[in-house]
Amino acid sequence: MSQPTKRPETFDIGGVNVSAITLDGASDFVAGAVATGERTYICIRDAHGIVRCRRDHALRDIHNAAGLVTPDGMPVVWTLKKLGAAEVTRVYGPDLMLRVCDRGRDTGIKHFFYGGAPGVADELAAVLSARFPGLTVAGTHCPPIRDLTDAEIDAVCAEIDATGADIVWVGLSTPKQEYWMARVRDRLKAPVLIGVGAAFDFHSGRKKQAPLWMQRNGLEWLFRAATEPRRLGPRYFRIVPAFACIALRQILFGKGRRAG
């Protein structure tokens, strides 16, 4: 096996070591891990997840053991820049999925789609296959909403392994998808697991994405709160001020970083 894929420098934001990386850099990391067979997982991290990690130390530890914790959301990107990250861009789960699926056609990367409501993973696979001719879909699986037993985990891992998948895209909500990746990482042969949450719904057409101008100006949370007010409204109106406090404290008093 080749040398392990080099990790980028990380910056501490509220106890979570977030990778100072670009979309191209994240795509390179995924391709490198697949090429070397290195087994790792990637967390796509927004302000909501960082606030959750402040309360849930086990979730924080899962993030800090990941191969990458990418900055998903402009507030996280802006915080990284203030902490001294020279080159960093938003690495949004739906964007990373498109970039890696496109790039992986040349090398025959096999993709497995795990998660979503019934039928969503199949719809996603069909949409991506039409958009990227030559994409290799190894398989799909829609799990039940409840937690899986150890026997069920073993069965789904055997199912995924039988497909020879290189990348497992995980479309569960936070923190469920992070806990799932940590639980199965040592049981799966696939080199890379990537938790992308709502990317399944966005690319399958089940849900609309925020306009680009809102995404670029850090207002995607407002769009999502407006489109799902009962489910997401209360969450975001708690998360936004909480993350602002975390970021300000880190910028003023922390500025801790470590070599990746």
PDB file of C-alpha atoms in Angstrom:
ATOM      1  CA  MET A   1       0.000   0.000   0.000  1.00  0.00           C
ATOM      2  CA  SER A   2       1.179   3.523  -0.754  1.00  0.00           C
ATOM      3  CA  GLN A   3       1.867   6.153   1.861  1.00  0.00           C
ATOM      4  CA  PRO A   4      -1.201   7.487   3.732  1.00  0.00           C
ATOM      5  CA  THR A   5      -2.860  10.522   2.163  1.00  0.00           C
ATOM      6  CA  LYS A   6      -1.491  13.741   3.631  1.00  0.00           C
ATOM      7  CA  ARG A   7      -3.894  15.599   5.896  1.00  0.00           C
ATOM      8  CA  PRO A   8      -4.243  19.365   5.513  1.00  0.00           C
ATOM      9  CA  GLU A   9      -3.603  21.786   8.340  1.00  0.00           C
ATOM     10  CA  THR A  10      -6.508  22.056  10.772  1.00  0.00           C
ATOM     11  CA  PHE A  11      -7.805  24.880  12.950  1.00  0.00           C
ATOM     12  CA  ASP A  12      -9.621  24.512  16.233  1.00  0.00           C
ATOM     13  CA  ILE A  13     -13.161  25.912  16.117  1.00  0.00           C
ATOM     14  CA  GLY A  14     -15.014  25.164  19.320  1.00  0.00           C
ATOM     15  CA  GLY A  15     -12.996  22.006  19.940  1.00  0.00           C
ATOM     16  CA  VAL A  16     -13.440  20.645  16.401  1.00  0.00           C
ATOM     17  CA  ASN A  17     -10.325  20.468  14.214  1.00  0.00           C
ATOM     18  CA  VAL A  18     -11.642  21.815  10.908  1.00  0.00           C
ATOM     19  CA  SER A  19      -9.539  21.256   7.789  1.00  0.00           C
ATOM     20  CA  ALA A  20      -8.214  24.313   5.958  1.00  0.00           C
ATOM     21  CA  ILE A  21      -8.948  22.983   2.493  1.00  0.00           C
ATOM     22  CA  THR A  22     -10.524  23.840  -0.844  1.00  0.00           C
ATOM     23  CA  LEU A  23     -13.041  21.896  -2.914  1.00  0.00           C
ATOM     24  CA  ASP A  24     -10.247  20.822  -5.269  1.00  0.00           C
ATOM     25  CA  GLY A  25      -8.114  19.804  -2.300  1.00  0.00           C
ATOM     26  CA  ALA A  26     -10.910  17.714  -0.813  1.00  0.00           C
ATOM     27  CA  SER A  27     -11.475  16.014  -4.171  1.00  0.00           C
ATOM     28  CA  ASP A  28      -7.737  15.266  -4.367  1.00  0.00           C
ATOM     29  CA  PHE A  29      -7.827  13.806  -0.861  1.00  0.00           C
ATOM     30  CA  VAL A  30     -10.707  11.474  -1.752  1.00  0.00           C
ATOM     31  CA  ALA A  31      -9.008  10.346  -4.965  1.00  0.00           C
ATOM     32  CA  GLY A  32      -5.767   9.751  -3.087  1.00  0.00           C
ATOM     33  CA  ALA A  33      -7.412   7.698  -0.361  1.00  0.00           C
ATOM     34  CA  VAL A  34      -9.190   5.538  -2.939  1.00  0.00           C
ATOM     35  CA  ALA A  35      -5.956   5.039  -4.881  1.00  0.00           C
ATOM     36  CA  THR A  36      -3.988   3.975  -1.809  1.00  0.00           C
ATOM     37  CA  GLY A  37      -6.780   1.932  -0.248  1.00  0.00           C
ATOM     38  CA  GLU A  38      -6.488   3.952   2.934  1.00  0.00           C
ATOM     39  CA  ARG A  39      -9.623   3.557   5.035  1.00  0.00           C
ATOM     40  CA  THR A  40     -10.961   6.860   6.318  1.00  0.00           C
ATOM     41  CA  TYR A  41     -14.125   8.915   6.659  1.00  0.00           C
ATOM     42  CA  ILE A  42     -14.955  12.550   5.965  1.00  0.00           C
ATOM     43  CA  CYS A  43     -17.238  14.861   7.922  1.00  0.00           C
ATOM     44  CA  ILE A  44     -18.793  17.817   6.103  1.00  0.00           C
ATOM     45  CA  ARG A  45     -19.118  20.315   8.904  1.00  0.00           C
ATOM     46  CA  ASP A  46     -21.337  23.370   9.258  1.00  0.00           C
ATOM     47  CA  ALA A  47     -22.087  25.664  12.184  1.00  0.00           C
ATOM     48  CA  HIS A  48     -24.863  23.378  13.406  1.00  0.00           C
ATOM     49  CA  GLY A  49     -22.511  20.421  13.735  1.00  0.00           C
ATOM     50  CA  ILE A  50     -19.857  22.434  15.561  1.00  0.00           C
ATOM     51  CA  VAL A  51     -22.418  23.636  18.093  1.00  0.00           C
ATOM     52  CA  ARG A  52     -23.596  20.036  18.556  1.00  0.00           C
ATOM     53  CA  CYS A  53     -20.018  18.956  19.213  1.00  0.00           C
ATOM     54  CA  ARG A  54     -19.757  21.459  22.059  1.00  0.00           C
ATOM     55  CA  ARG A  55     -22.441  19.498  23.908  1.00  0.00           C
ATOM     56  CA  ASP A  56     -21.606  16.017  22.657  1.00  0.00           C
ATOM     57  CA  HIS A  57     -17.988  15.143  23.322  1.00  0.00           C
ATOM     58  CA  ALA A  58     -18.286  11.715  21.703  1.00  0.00           C
ATOM     59  CA  LEU A  59     -19.419  13.431  18.505  1.00  0.00           C
ATOM     60  CA  ARG A  60     -16.524  15.865  18.801  1.00  0.00           C
ATOM     61  CA  ASP A  61     -14.085  12.967  19.104  1.00  0.00           C
ATOM     62  CA  ILE A  62     -15.577  11.327  16.001  1.00  0.00           C
ATOM     63  CA  HIS A  63     -14.937  14.514  14.047  1.00  0.00           C
ATOM     64  CA  ASN A  64     -11.387  14.825  15.324  1.00  0.00           C
ATOM     65  CA  ALA A  65     -10.615  11.261  14.254  1.00  0.00           C
ATOM     66  CA  ALA A  66     -11.846  11.897  10.695  1.00  0.00           C
ATOM     67  CA  GLY A  67      -9.539  12.120   7.708  1.00  0.00           C
ATOM     68  CA  LEU A  68     -11.087  15.472   6.852  1.00  0.00           C
ATOM     69  CA  VAL A  69     -13.541  17.830   8.506  1.00  0.00           C
ATOM     70  CA  THR A  70     -14.437  20.137   5.657  1.00  0.00           C
ATOM     71  CA  PRO A  71     -15.814  23.676   6.116  1.00  0.00           C
ATOM     72  CA  ASP A  72     -19.436  23.473   4.993  1.00  0.00           C
ATOM     73  CA  GLY A  73     -21.046  26.901   5.272  1.00  0.00           C
ATOM     74  CA  MET A  74     -19.617  30.346   4.835  1.00  0.00           C
ATOM     75  CA  PRO A  75     -19.563  31.204   8.575  1.00  0.00           C
ATOM     76  CA  VAL A  76     -17.116  28.323   9.096  1.00  0.00           C
ATOM     77  CA  VAL A  77     -15.027  29.482   6.115  1.00  0.00           C
ATOM     78  CA  TRP A  78     -14.954  33.071   7.412  1.00  0.00           C
ATOM     79  CA  THR A  79     -13.883  31.852  10.852  1.00  0.00           C
ATOM     80  CA  LEU A  80     -11.045  29.795   9.353  1.00  0.00           C
ATOM     81  CA  LYS A  81      -9.811  32.823   7.427  1.00  0.00           C
ATOM     82  CA  LYS A  82      -9.839  34.942  10.575  1.00  0.00           C
ATOM     83  CA  LEU A  83      -7.846  32.231  12.348  1.00  0.00           C
ATOM     84  CA  GLY A  84      -5.156  32.414   9.674  1.00  0.00           C
ATOM     85  CA  ALA A  85      -6.102  29.848   7.031  1.00  0.00           C
ATOM     86  CA  ALA A  86      -4.557  31.313   3.886  1.00  0.00           C
ATOM     87  CA  GLU A  87      -6.273  29.116   1.303  1.00  0.00           C
ATOM     88  CA  VAL A  88      -9.688  27.778   2.166  1.00  0.00           C
ATOM     89  CA  THR A  89     -13.024  27.616   0.375  1.00  0.00           C
ATOM     90  CA  ARG A  90     -16.390  26.202   1.222  1.00  0.00           C
ATOM     91  CA  VAL A  91     -16.481  22.425   0.755  1.00  0.00           C
ATOM     92  CA  TYR A  92     -20.210  21.843   0.549  1.00  0.00           C
ATOM     93  CA  GLY A  93     -21.413  18.245   0.597  1.00  0.00           C
ATOM     94  CA  PRO A  94     -23.520  18.471  -2.608  1.00  0.00           C
ATOM     95  CA  ASP A  95     -20.640  20.168  -4.446  1.00  0.00           C
ATOM     96  CA  LEU A  96     -18.091  17.588  -3.293  1.00  0.00           C
ATOM     97  CA  MET A  97     -20.395  14.785  -4.427  1.00  0.00           C
ATOM     98  CA  LEU A  98     -20.652  16.245  -7.934  1.00  0.00           C
ATOM     99  CA  ARG A  99     -16.915  16.916  -8.183  1.00  0.00           C
ATOM    100  CA  VAL A 100     -15.914  13.420  -7.043  1.00  0.00           C
ATOM    101  CA  CYS A 101     -18.525  11.649  -9.186  1.00  0.00           C
ATOM    102  CA  ASP A 102     -17.364  13.566 -12.252  1.00  0.00           C
ATOM    103  CA  ARG A 103     -13.681  12.977 -11.572  1.00  0.00           C
ATOM    104  CA  GLY A 104     -14.082   9.310 -10.657  1.00  0.00           C
ATOM    105  CA  ARG A 105     -15.365   8.327 -14.096  1.00  0.00           C
ATOM    106  CA  ASP A 106     -11.826   8.334 -15.466  1.00  0.00           C
ATOM    107  CA  THR A 107     -10.585   5.805 -12.919  1.00  0.00           C
ATOM    108  CA  GLY A 108     -13.707   3.688 -12.533  1.00  0.00           C
ATOM    109  CA  ILE A 109     -14.401   4.635  -8.910  1.00  0.00           C
ATOM    110  CA  LYS A 110     -17.376   2.672  -7.580  1.00  0.00           C
ATOM    111  CA  HIS A 111     -19.964   4.639  -5.596  1.00  0.00           C
ATOM    112  CA  PHE A 112     -22.436   3.287  -3.027  1.00  0.00           C
ATOM    113  CA  PHE A 113     -25.304   5.494  -1.819  1.00  0.00           C
ATOM    114  CA  TYR A 114     -26.479   4.748   1.724  1.00  0.00           C
ATOM    115  CA  GLY A 115     -29.319   6.687   3.310  1.00  0.00           C
ATOM    116  CA  GLY A 116     -32.269   8.889   2.521  1.00  0.00           C
ATOM    117  CA  ALA A 117     -35.983   8.221   2.661  1.00  0.00           C
ATOM    118  CA  PRO A 118     -37.307   5.179   0.771  1.00  0.00           C
ATOM    119  CA  GLY A 119     -36.472   5.524  -2.907  1.00  0.00           C
ATOM    120  CA  VAL A 120     -34.213   8.566  -2.563  1.00  0.00           C
ATOM    121  CA  ALA A 121     -30.895   6.725  -2.960  1.00  0.00           C
ATOM    122  CA  ASP A 122     -32.154   5.050  -6.144  1.00  0.00           C
ATOM    123  CA  GLU A 123     -33.387   8.393  -7.493  1.00  0.00           C
ATOM    124  CA  LEU A 124     -30.048   9.985  -6.645  1.00  0.00           C
ATOM    125  CA  ALA A 125     -28.117   7.231  -8.412  1.00  0.00           C
ATOM    126  CA  ALA A 126     -30.290   7.647 -11.506  1.00  0.00           C
ATOM    127  CA  VAL A 127     -29.869  11.437 -11.585  1.00  0.00           C
ATOM    128  CA  LEU A 128     -26.089  11.252 -11.156  1.00  0.00           C
ATOM    129  CA  SER A 129     -25.753   8.473 -13.740  1.00  0.00           C
ATOM    130  CA  ALA A 130     -27.613  10.622 -16.271  1.00  0.00           C
ATOM    131  CA  ARG A 131     -25.530  13.678 -15.434  1.00  0.00           C
ATOM    132  CA  PHE A 132     -22.206  11.813 -15.503  1.00  0.00           C
ATOM    133  CA  PRO A 133     -22.267   9.106 -18.208  1.00  0.00           C
ATOM    134  CA  GLY A 134     -19.920   6.312 -17.252  1.00  0.00           C
ATOM    135  CA  LEU A 135     -20.447   6.765 -13.504  1.00  0.00           C
ATOM    136  CA  THR A 136     -20.135   3.425 -11.737  1.00  0.00           C
ATOM    137  CA  VAL A 137     -22.890   2.911  -9.159  1.00  0.00           C
ATOM    138  CA  ALA A 138     -22.024  -0.078  -6.981  1.00  0.00           C
ATOM    139  CA  GLY A 139     -25.320  -0.062  -5.110  1.00  0.00           C
ATOM    140  CA  THR A 140     -27.831   1.719  -2.910  1.00  0.00           C
ATOM    141  CA  HIS A 141     -29.396   1.050   0.466  1.00  0.00           C
ATOM    142  CA  CYS A 142     -32.145   2.818   2.405  1.00  0.00           C
ATOM    143  CA  PRO A 143     -31.877   1.979   6.132  1.00  0.00           C
ATOM    144  CA  PRO A 144     -34.748   2.172   8.630  1.00  0.00           C
ATOM    145  CA  ILE A 145     -35.022   5.352  10.700  1.00  0.00           C
ATOM    146  CA  ARG A 146     -34.333   3.534  13.977  1.00  0.00           C
ATOM    147  CA  ASP A 147     -30.867   2.550  15.202  1.00  0.00           C
ATOM    148  CA  LEU A 148     -29.587  -0.694  13.710  1.00  0.00           C
ATOM    149  CA  THR A 149     -28.664  -3.757  15.731  1.00  0.00           C
ATOM    150  CA  ASP A 150     -25.149  -5.193  15.496  1.00  0.00           C
ATOM    151  CA  ALA A 151     -26.503  -8.027  13.345  1.00  0.00           C
ATOM    152  CA  GLU A 152     -28.111  -5.529  10.966  1.00  0.00           C
ATOM    153  CA  ILE A 153     -24.896  -3.500  10.811  1.00  0.00           C
ATOM    154  CA  ASP A 154     -22.947  -6.654   9.951  1.00  0.00           C
ATOM    155  CA  ALA A 155     -25.469  -7.488   7.224  1.00  0.00           C
ATOM    156  CA  VAL A 156     -25.363  -4.063   5.580  1.00  0.00           C
ATOM    157  CA  CYS A 157     -21.556  -3.999   5.751  1.00  0.00           C
ATOM    158  CA  ALA A 158     -21.456  -7.385   4.025  1.00  0.00           C
ATOM    159  CA  GLU A 159     -23.868  -6.050   1.391  1.00  0.00           C
ATOM    160  CA  ILE A 160     -21.680  -3.002   0.715  1.00  0.00           C
ATOM    161  CA  ASP A 161     -18.454  -5.023   0.710  1.00  0.00           C
ATOM    162  CA  ALA A 162     -19.918  -7.443  -1.826  1.00  0.00           C
ATOM    163  CA  THR A 163     -20.307  -4.583  -4.313  1.00  0.00           C
ATOM    164  CA  GLY A 164     -16.618  -3.640  -4.196  1.00  0.00           C
ATOM    165  CA  ALA A 165     -17.521  -0.011  -3.492  1.00  0.00           C
ATOM    166  CA  ASP A 166     -14.688   2.515  -3.238  1.00  0.00           C
ATOM    167  CA  ILE A 167     -16.739   5.374  -1.774  1.00  0.00           C
ATOM    168  CA  VAL A 168     -19.805   5.128   0.439  1.00  0.00           C
ATOM    169  CA  TRP A 169     -21.880   8.305   0.385  1.00  0.00           C
ATOM    170  CA  VAL A 170     -23.873   8.558   3.609  1.00  0.00           C
ATOM    171  CA  GLY A 171     -27.091  10.561   3.465  1.00  0.00           C
ATOM    172  CA  LEU A 172     -28.298  10.611   7.050  1.00  0.00           C
ATOM    173  CA  SER A 173     -28.813  13.605   9.294  1.00  0.00           C
ATOM    174  CA  THR A 174     -26.258  14.949  11.780  1.00  0.00           C
ATOM    175  CA  PRO A 175     -25.230  13.420  14.144  1.00  0.00           C
ATOM    176  CA  LYS A 176     -26.647  10.088  12.958  1.00  0.00           C
ATOM    177  CA  GLN A 177     -24.400   9.867   9.902  1.00  0.00           C
ATOM    178  CA  GLU A 178     -21.224  10.656  11.860  1.00  0.00           C
ATOM    179  CA  TYR A 179     -22.024   8.007  14.462  1.00  0.00           C
ATOM    180  CA  TRP A 180     -22.792   5.508  11.695  1.00  0.00           C
ATOM    181  CA  MET A 181     -19.503   6.158   9.901  1.00  0.00           C
ATOM    182  CA  ALA A 182     -17.511   5.783  13.117  1.00  0.00           C
ATOM    183  CA  ARG A 183     -19.373   2.573  13.957  1.00  0.00           C
ATOM    184  CA  VAL A 184     -18.799   0.861  10.623  1.00  0.00           C
ATOM    185  CA  ARG A 185     -15.419   2.285   9.603  1.00  0.00           C
ATOM    186  CA  ASP A 186     -13.424  -0.754  10.694  1.00  0.00           C
ATOM    187  CA  ARG A 187     -16.030  -3.181   9.353  1.00  0.00           C
ATOM    188  CA  LEU A 188     -16.134  -1.873   5.778  1.00  0.00           C
ATOM    189  CA  LYS A 189     -13.522  -2.468   3.087  1.00  0.00           C
ATOM    190  CA  ALA A 190     -14.476   0.661   1.108  1.00  0.00           C
ATOM    191  CA  PRO A 191     -11.628   3.181   1.466  1.00  0.00           C
ATOM    192  CA  VAL A 192     -13.754   6.318   1.916  1.00  0.00           C
ATOM    193  CA  LEU A 193     -17.004   7.118   3.723  1.00  0.00           C
ATOM    194  CA  ILE A 194     -18.416  10.633   3.246  1.00  0.00           C
ATOM    195  CA  GLY A 195     -21.330  12.023   5.253  1.00  0.00           C
ATOM    196  CA  VAL A 196     -23.232  14.426   3.012  1.00  0.00           C
ATOM    197  CA  GLY A 197     -26.642  14.697   4.701  1.00  0.00           C
ATOM    198  CA  ALA A 198     -29.168  16.614   2.610  1.00  0.00           C
ATOM    199  CA  ALA A 199     -27.162  16.165  -0.614  1.00  0.00           C
ATOM    200  CA  PHE A 200     -29.290  13.077  -1.277  1.00  0.00           C
ATOM    201  CA  ASP A 201     -32.484  15.149  -1.194  1.00  0.00           C
ATOM    202  CA  PHE A 202     -30.992  18.049  -3.160  1.00  0.00           C
ATOM    203  CA  HIS A 203     -29.545  16.071  -6.058  1.00  0.00           C
ATOM    204  CA  SER A 204     -32.494  13.665  -6.277  1.00  0.00           C
ATOM    205  CA  GLY A 205     -34.773  16.683  -6.628  1.00  0.00           C
ATOM    206  CA  ARG A 206     -36.698  16.025  -3.421  1.00  0.00           C
ATOM    207  CA  LYS A 207     -35.695  19.401  -1.935  1.00  0.00           C
ATOM    208  CA  LYS A 208     -34.585  22.742  -3.345  1.00  0.00           C
ATOM    209  CA  GLN A 209     -31.178  24.263  -2.646  1.00  0.00           C
ATOM    210  CA  ALA A 210     -30.736  27.874  -1.647  1.00  0.00           C
ATOM    211  CA  PRO A 211     -29.916  30.300  -4.496  1.00  0.00           C
ATOM    212  CA  LEU A 212     -26.179  30.717  -5.057  1.00  0.00           C
ATOM    213  CA  TRP A 213     -26.202  34.319  -3.828  1.00  0.00           C
ATOM    214  CA  MET A 214     -27.614  33.167  -0.482  1.00  0.00           C
ATOM    215  CA  GLN A 215     -25.067  30.347  -0.257  1.00  0.00           C
ATOM    216  CA  ARG A 216     -22.164  32.704  -0.994  1.00  0.00           C
ATOM    217  CA  ASN A 217     -23.313  35.234   1.591  1.00  0.00           C
ATOM    218  CA  GLY A 218     -23.828  32.772   4.423  1.00  0.00           C
ATOM    219  CA  LEU A 219     -27.628  32.891   4.243  1.00  0.00           C
ATOM    220  CA  GLU A 220     -28.405  29.295   3.317  1.00  0.00           C
ATOM    221  CA  TRP A 221     -29.614  28.683   6.878  1.00  0.00           C
ATOM    222  CA  LEU A 222     -32.254  31.375   6.390  1.00  0.00           C
ATOM    223  CA  PHE A 223     -33.484  29.773   3.155  1.00  0.00           C
ATOM    224  CA  ARG A 224     -33.734  26.344   4.765  1.00  0.00           C
ATOM    225  CA  ALA A 225     -35.474  27.746   7.838  1.00  0.00           C
ATOM    226  CA  ALA A 226     -38.005  29.464   5.556  1.00  0.00           C
ATOM    227  CA  THR A 227     -38.657  26.313   3.504  1.00  0.00           C
ATOM    228  CA  GLU A 228     -38.981  24.026   6.552  1.00  0.00           C
ATOM    229  CA  PRO A 229     -39.987  26.451   9.336  1.00  0.00           C
ATOM    230  CA  ARG A 230     -41.420  23.951  11.800  1.00  0.00           C
ATOM    231  CA  ARG A 231     -38.482  21.539  11.620  1.00  0.00           C
ATOM    232  CA  LEU A 232     -35.533  23.844  10.978  1.00  0.00           C
ATOM    233  CA  GLY A 233     -36.660  27.293  12.130  1.00  0.00           C
ATOM    234  CA  PRO A 234     -36.138  26.775  15.879  1.00  0.00           C
ATOM    235  CA  ARG A 235     -32.852  24.945  15.230  1.00  0.00           C
ATOM    236  CA  TYR A 236     -31.268  27.734  13.207  1.00  0.00           C
ATOM    237  CA  PHE A 237     -32.426  30.519  15.449  1.00  0.00           C
ATOM    238  CA  ARG A 238     -30.568  28.752  18.266  1.00  0.00           C
ATOM    239  CA  ILE A 239     -27.556  27.734  16.201  1.00  0.00           C
ATOM    240  CA  VAL A 240     -26.706  31.065  14.558  1.00  0.00           C
ATOM    241  CA  PRO A 241     -26.069  33.065  17.766  1.00  0.00           C
ATOM    242  CA  ALA A 242     -24.428  30.053  19.451  1.00  0.00           C
ATOM    243  CA  PHE A 243     -21.930  29.622  16.608  1.00  0.00           C
ATOM    244  CA  ALA A 244     -21.290  33.375  16.473  1.00  0.00           C
ATOM    245  CA  CYS A 245     -20.244  33.236  20.129  1.00  0.00           C
ATOM    246  CA  ILE A 246     -17.999  30.209  19.541  1.00  0.00           C
ATOM    247  CA  ALA A 247     -16.337  31.811  16.530  1.00  0.00           C
ATOM    248  CA  LEU A 248     -15.805  35.174  18.219  1.00  0.00           C
ATOM    249  CA  ARG A 249     -14.293  33.536  21.292  1.00  0.00           C
ATOM    250  CA  GLN A 250     -11.957  31.456  19.107  1.00  0.00           C
ATOM    251  CA  ILE A 251     -10.870  34.454  17.040  1.00  0.00           C
ATOM    252  CA  LEU A 252     -10.264  36.699  20.051  1.00  0.00           C
ATOM    253  CA  PHE A 253      -8.747  34.225  22.497  1.00  0.00           C
ATOM    254  CA  GLY A 254      -8.035  30.915  20.788  1.00  0.00           C
ATOM    255  CA  LYS A 255      -6.298  31.002  17.461  1.00  0.00           C
ATOM    256  CA  GLY A 256      -5.158  27.487  18.207  1.00  0.00           C
ATOM    257  CA  ARG A 257      -4.072  25.416  15.267  1.00  0.00           C
ATOM    258  CA  ARG A 258      -2.128  22.252  14.725  1.00  0.00           C
ATOM    259  CA  ALA A 259      -0.310  20.795  11.764  1.00  0.00           C
ATOM    260  CA  GLY A 260      -2.476  18.338   9.857  1.00  0.00           C
TER     261      GLY A 260
END
